[in-house]
Amino acid sequence: MFVLDTVTSLAGCPVDIDGWNVDAVYSGTQKCLSCPPGLAPVVARPRALEIASETQTKVSSCIST
């Protein structure tokens, strides 16, 4: 699976999701887009969704509650 982090580049340089055959892309609005933080644009193509739906293990997090 090809996952692309575009937090500092989305809207600042070309991101050819289809041409590069990227499965999942995520970003943040506070960097290159210069918007308030708190939004996270995400693209997940069918392959990424399929893999995510077949996952048997819960997502772990280092954030304690």
GROMACS .gro file of N, CA and C in nm:
model
  195
    1MET      N    1   0.084  -0.116   0.000
    1MET     CA    2   0.000   0.000   0.000
    1MET      C    3   0.090   0.123   0.000
    2PHE      N    4   0.052   0.220  -0.080
    2PHE     CA    5   0.127   0.345  -0.093
    2PHE      C    6   0.048   0.455  -0.024
    3VAL      N    7   0.099   0.504   0.090
    3VAL     CA    8   0.034   0.609   0.167
    3VAL      C    9   0.120   0.734   0.157
    4LEU      N   10   0.057   0.846   0.131
    4LEU     CA   11   0.129   0.972   0.109
    4LEU      C   12   0.090   1.074   0.215
    5ASP      N   13   0.190   1.129   0.284
    5ASP     CA   14   0.171   1.235   0.383
    5ASP      C   15   0.190   1.367   0.310
    6THR      N   16   0.082   1.446   0.299
    6THR     CA   17   0.090   1.574   0.228
    6THR      C   18   0.063   1.692   0.321
    7VAL      N   19   0.093   1.676   0.449
    7VAL     CA   20   0.063   1.780   0.547
    7VAL      C   21   0.129   1.913   0.510
    8THR      N   22   0.253   1.910   0.464
    8THR     CA   23   0.321   2.035   0.432
    8THR      C   24   0.320   2.069   0.284
    9SER      N   25   0.260   1.985   0.199
    9SER     CA   26   0.268   2.010   0.055
    9SER      C   27   0.134   2.028  -0.016
   10LEU      N   28   0.023   1.982   0.041
   10LEU     CA   29  -0.106   1.991  -0.027
   10LEU      C   30  -0.139   2.137  -0.059
   11ALA      N   31  -0.167   2.163  -0.185
   11ALA     CA   32  -0.197   2.297  -0.239
   11ALA      C   33  -0.072   2.379  -0.266
   12GLY      N   34   0.044   2.329  -0.228
   12GLY     CA   35   0.168   2.401  -0.254
   12GLY      C   36   0.247   2.343  -0.369
   13CYS      N   37   0.223   2.217  -0.400
   13CYS     CA   38   0.288   2.152  -0.513
   13CYS      C   39   0.194   2.044  -0.566
   14PRO      N   40   0.213   2.000  -0.689
   14PRO     CA   41   0.124   1.899  -0.747
   14PRO      C   42   0.127   1.768  -0.668
   15VAL      N   43   0.010   1.711  -0.647
   15VAL     CA   44  -0.003   1.580  -0.584
   15VAL      C   45  -0.090   1.497  -0.678
   16ASP      N   46  -0.025   1.414  -0.759
   16ASP     CA   47  -0.094   1.337  -0.862
   16ASP      C   48  -0.134   1.199  -0.808
   17ILE      N   49  -0.241   1.197  -0.731
   17ILE     CA   50  -0.285   1.074  -0.664
   17ILE      C   51  -0.307   0.961  -0.764
   18ASP      N   52  -0.378   0.988  -0.872
   18ASP     CA   53  -0.405   0.884  -0.971
   18ASP      C   54  -0.280   0.846  -1.049
   19GLY      N   55  -0.204   0.946  -1.093
   19GLY     CA   56  -0.084   0.920  -1.172
   19GLY      C   57   0.023   0.844  -1.096
   20TRP      N   58   0.032   0.868  -0.967
   20TRP     CA   59   0.131   0.800  -0.883
   20TRP      C   60   0.076   0.671  -0.823
   21ASN      N   61  -0.051   0.640  -0.849
   21ASN     CA   62  -0.117   0.521  -0.798
   21ASN      C   63  -0.112   0.513  -0.646
   22VAL      N   64  -0.144   0.626  -0.581
   22VAL     CA   65  -0.142   0.636  -0.436
   22VAL      C   66  -0.272   0.575  -0.381
   23ASP      N   67  -0.260   0.494  -0.277
   23ASP     CA   68  -0.377   0.429  -0.217
   23ASP      C   69  -0.446   0.516  -0.112
   24ALA      N   70  -0.369   0.592  -0.036
   24ALA     CA   71  -0.427   0.677   0.068
   24ALA      C   72  -0.342   0.802   0.084
   25VAL      N   73  -0.410   0.914   0.106
   25VAL     CA   74  -0.342   1.043   0.125
   25VAL      C   75  -0.406   1.113   0.243
   26TYR      N   76  -0.324   1.174   0.325
   26TYR     CA   77  -0.378   1.255   0.434
   26TYR      C   78  -0.302   1.386   0.441
   27SER      N   79  -0.367   1.486   0.499
   27SER     CA   80  -0.306   1.618   0.509
   27SER      C   81  -0.357   1.688   0.634
   28GLY      N   82  -0.315   1.809   0.650
   28GLY     CA   83  -0.363   1.896   0.756
   28GLY      C   84  -0.386   2.033   0.696
   29THR      N   85  -0.473   2.110   0.756
   29THR     CA   86  -0.507   2.240   0.697
   29THR      C   87  -0.418   2.354   0.746
   30GLN      N   88  -0.343   2.334   0.853
   30GLN     CA   89  -0.270   2.443   0.915
   30GLN      C   90  -0.137   2.477   0.848
   31LYS      N   91  -0.088   2.393   0.761
   31LYS     CA   92   0.043   2.418   0.701
   31LYS      C   93   0.029   2.496   0.570
   32CYS      N   94   0.044   2.430   0.458
   32CYS     CA   95   0.046   2.496   0.328
   32CYS      C   96  -0.088   2.563   0.293
   33LEU      N   97  -0.198   2.510   0.342
   33LEU     CA   98  -0.329   2.569   0.314
   33LEU      C   99  -0.355   2.694   0.398
   34SER      N  100  -0.277   2.714   0.504
   34SER     CA  101  -0.289   2.831   0.594
   34SER      C  102  -0.429   2.847   0.651
   35CYS      N  103  -0.492   2.738   0.685
   35CYS     CA  104  -0.625   2.740   0.748
   35CYS      C  105  -0.608   2.705   0.896
   36PRO      N  106  -0.710   2.731   0.976
   36PRO     CA  107  -0.700   2.693   1.117
   36PRO      C  108  -0.678   2.542   1.131
   37PRO      N  109  -0.604   2.501   1.234
   37PRO     CA  110  -0.583   2.358   1.256
   37PRO      C  111  -0.712   2.289   1.299
   38GLY      N  112  -0.714   2.159   1.282
   38GLY     CA  113  -0.828   2.081   1.328
   38GLY      C  114  -0.897   2.003   1.218
   39LEU      N  115  -0.869   2.035   1.092
   39LEU     CA  116  -0.927   1.960   0.982
   39LEU      C  117  -0.820   1.869   0.922
   40ALA      N  118  -0.861   1.754   0.874
   40ALA     CA  119  -0.766   1.659   0.815
   40ALA      C  120  -0.824   1.602   0.686
   41PRO      N  121  -0.792   1.664   0.572
   41PRO     CA  122  -0.837   1.607   0.444
   41PRO      C  123  -0.776   1.468   0.424
   42VAL      N  124  -0.859   1.373   0.381
   42VAL     CA  125  -0.814   1.235   0.362
   42VAL      C  126  -0.872   1.182   0.232
   43VAL      N  127  -0.791   1.107   0.157
   43VAL     CA  128  -0.838   1.035   0.039
   43VAL      C  129  -0.802   0.888   0.060
   44ALA      N  130  -0.900   0.800   0.040
   44ALA     CA  131  -0.876   0.657   0.051
   44ALA      C  132  -0.937   0.590  -0.071
   45ARG      N  133  -0.852   0.531  -0.152
   45ARG     CA  134  -0.898   0.461  -0.271
   45ARG      C  135  -0.947   0.322  -0.232
   46PRO      N  136  -1.015   0.253  -0.322
   46PRO     CA  137  -1.074   0.122  -0.289
   46PRO      C  138  -0.977   0.023  -0.225
   47ARG      N  139  -0.854   0.017  -0.271
   47ARG     CA  140  -0.758  -0.078  -0.214
   47ARG      C  141  -0.733  -0.048  -0.066
   48ALA      N  142  -0.718   0.079  -0.032
   48ALA     CA  143  -0.695   0.118   0.108
   48ALA      C  144  -0.816   0.085   0.193
   49LEU      N  145  -0.935   0.110   0.142
   49LEU     CA  146  -1.057   0.079   0.216
   49LEU      C  147  -1.072  -0.071   0.237
   50GLU      N  148  -1.037  -0.148   0.136
   50GLU     CA  149  -1.044  -0.294   0.147
   50GLU      C  150  -0.950  -0.345   0.255
   51ILE      N  151  -0.827  -0.297   0.255
   51ILE     CA  152  -0.729  -0.340   0.354
   51ILE      C  153  -0.775  -0.299   0.494
   52ALA      N  154  -0.827  -0.177   0.507
   52ALA     CA  155  -0.873  -0.130   0.638
   52ALA      C  156  -0.990  -0.213   0.689
   53SER      N  157  -1.080  -0.253   0.600
   53SER     CA  158  -1.196  -0.330   0.643
   53SER      C  159  -1.161  -0.474   0.681
   54GLU      N  160  -1.049  -0.524   0.632
   54GLU     CA  161  -1.006  -0.661   0.662
   54GLU      C  162  -0.915  -0.670   0.784
   55THR      N  163  -0.879  -0.557   0.841
   55THR     CA  164  -0.787  -0.555   0.955
   55THR      C  165  -0.851  -0.620   1.076
   56GLN      N  166  -0.779  -0.709   1.141
   56GLN     CA  167  -0.828  -0.780   1.258
   56GLN      C  168  -0.783  -0.715   1.389
   57THR      N  169  -0.681  -0.632   1.384
   57THR     CA  170  -0.623  -0.570   1.503
   57THR      C  171  -0.671  -0.427   1.517
   58LYS      N  172  -0.706  -0.389   1.639
   58LYS     CA  173  -0.746  -0.250   1.664
   58LYS      C  174  -0.627  -0.159   1.641
   59VAL      N  175  -0.654  -0.037   1.600
   59VAL     CA  176  -0.549   0.063   1.581
   59VAL      C  177  -0.495   0.102   1.718
   60SER      N  178  -0.365   0.098   1.733
   60SER     CA  179  -0.305   0.137   1.862
   60SER      C  180  -0.273   0.286   1.860
   61SER      N  181  -0.265   0.342   1.977
   61SER     CA  182  -0.237   0.485   1.990
   61SER      C  183  -0.146   0.506   2.108
   62CYS      N  184  -0.057   0.604   2.098
   62CYS     CA  185   0.032   0.635   2.209
   62CYS      C  186  -0.033   0.740   2.301
   63ILE      N  187  -0.153   0.784   2.266
   63ILE     CA  188  -0.222   0.884   2.346
   63ILE      C  189  -0.295   0.811   2.459
   64SER      N  190  -0.265   0.849   2.582
   64SER     CA  191  -0.334   0.786   2.695
   64SER      C  192  -0.456   0.869   2.732
   65THR      N  193  -0.561   0.801   2.774
   65THR     CA  194  -0.684   0.871   2.812
   65THR      C  195  -0.706   0.869   2.960
   0.00000   0.00000   0.00000
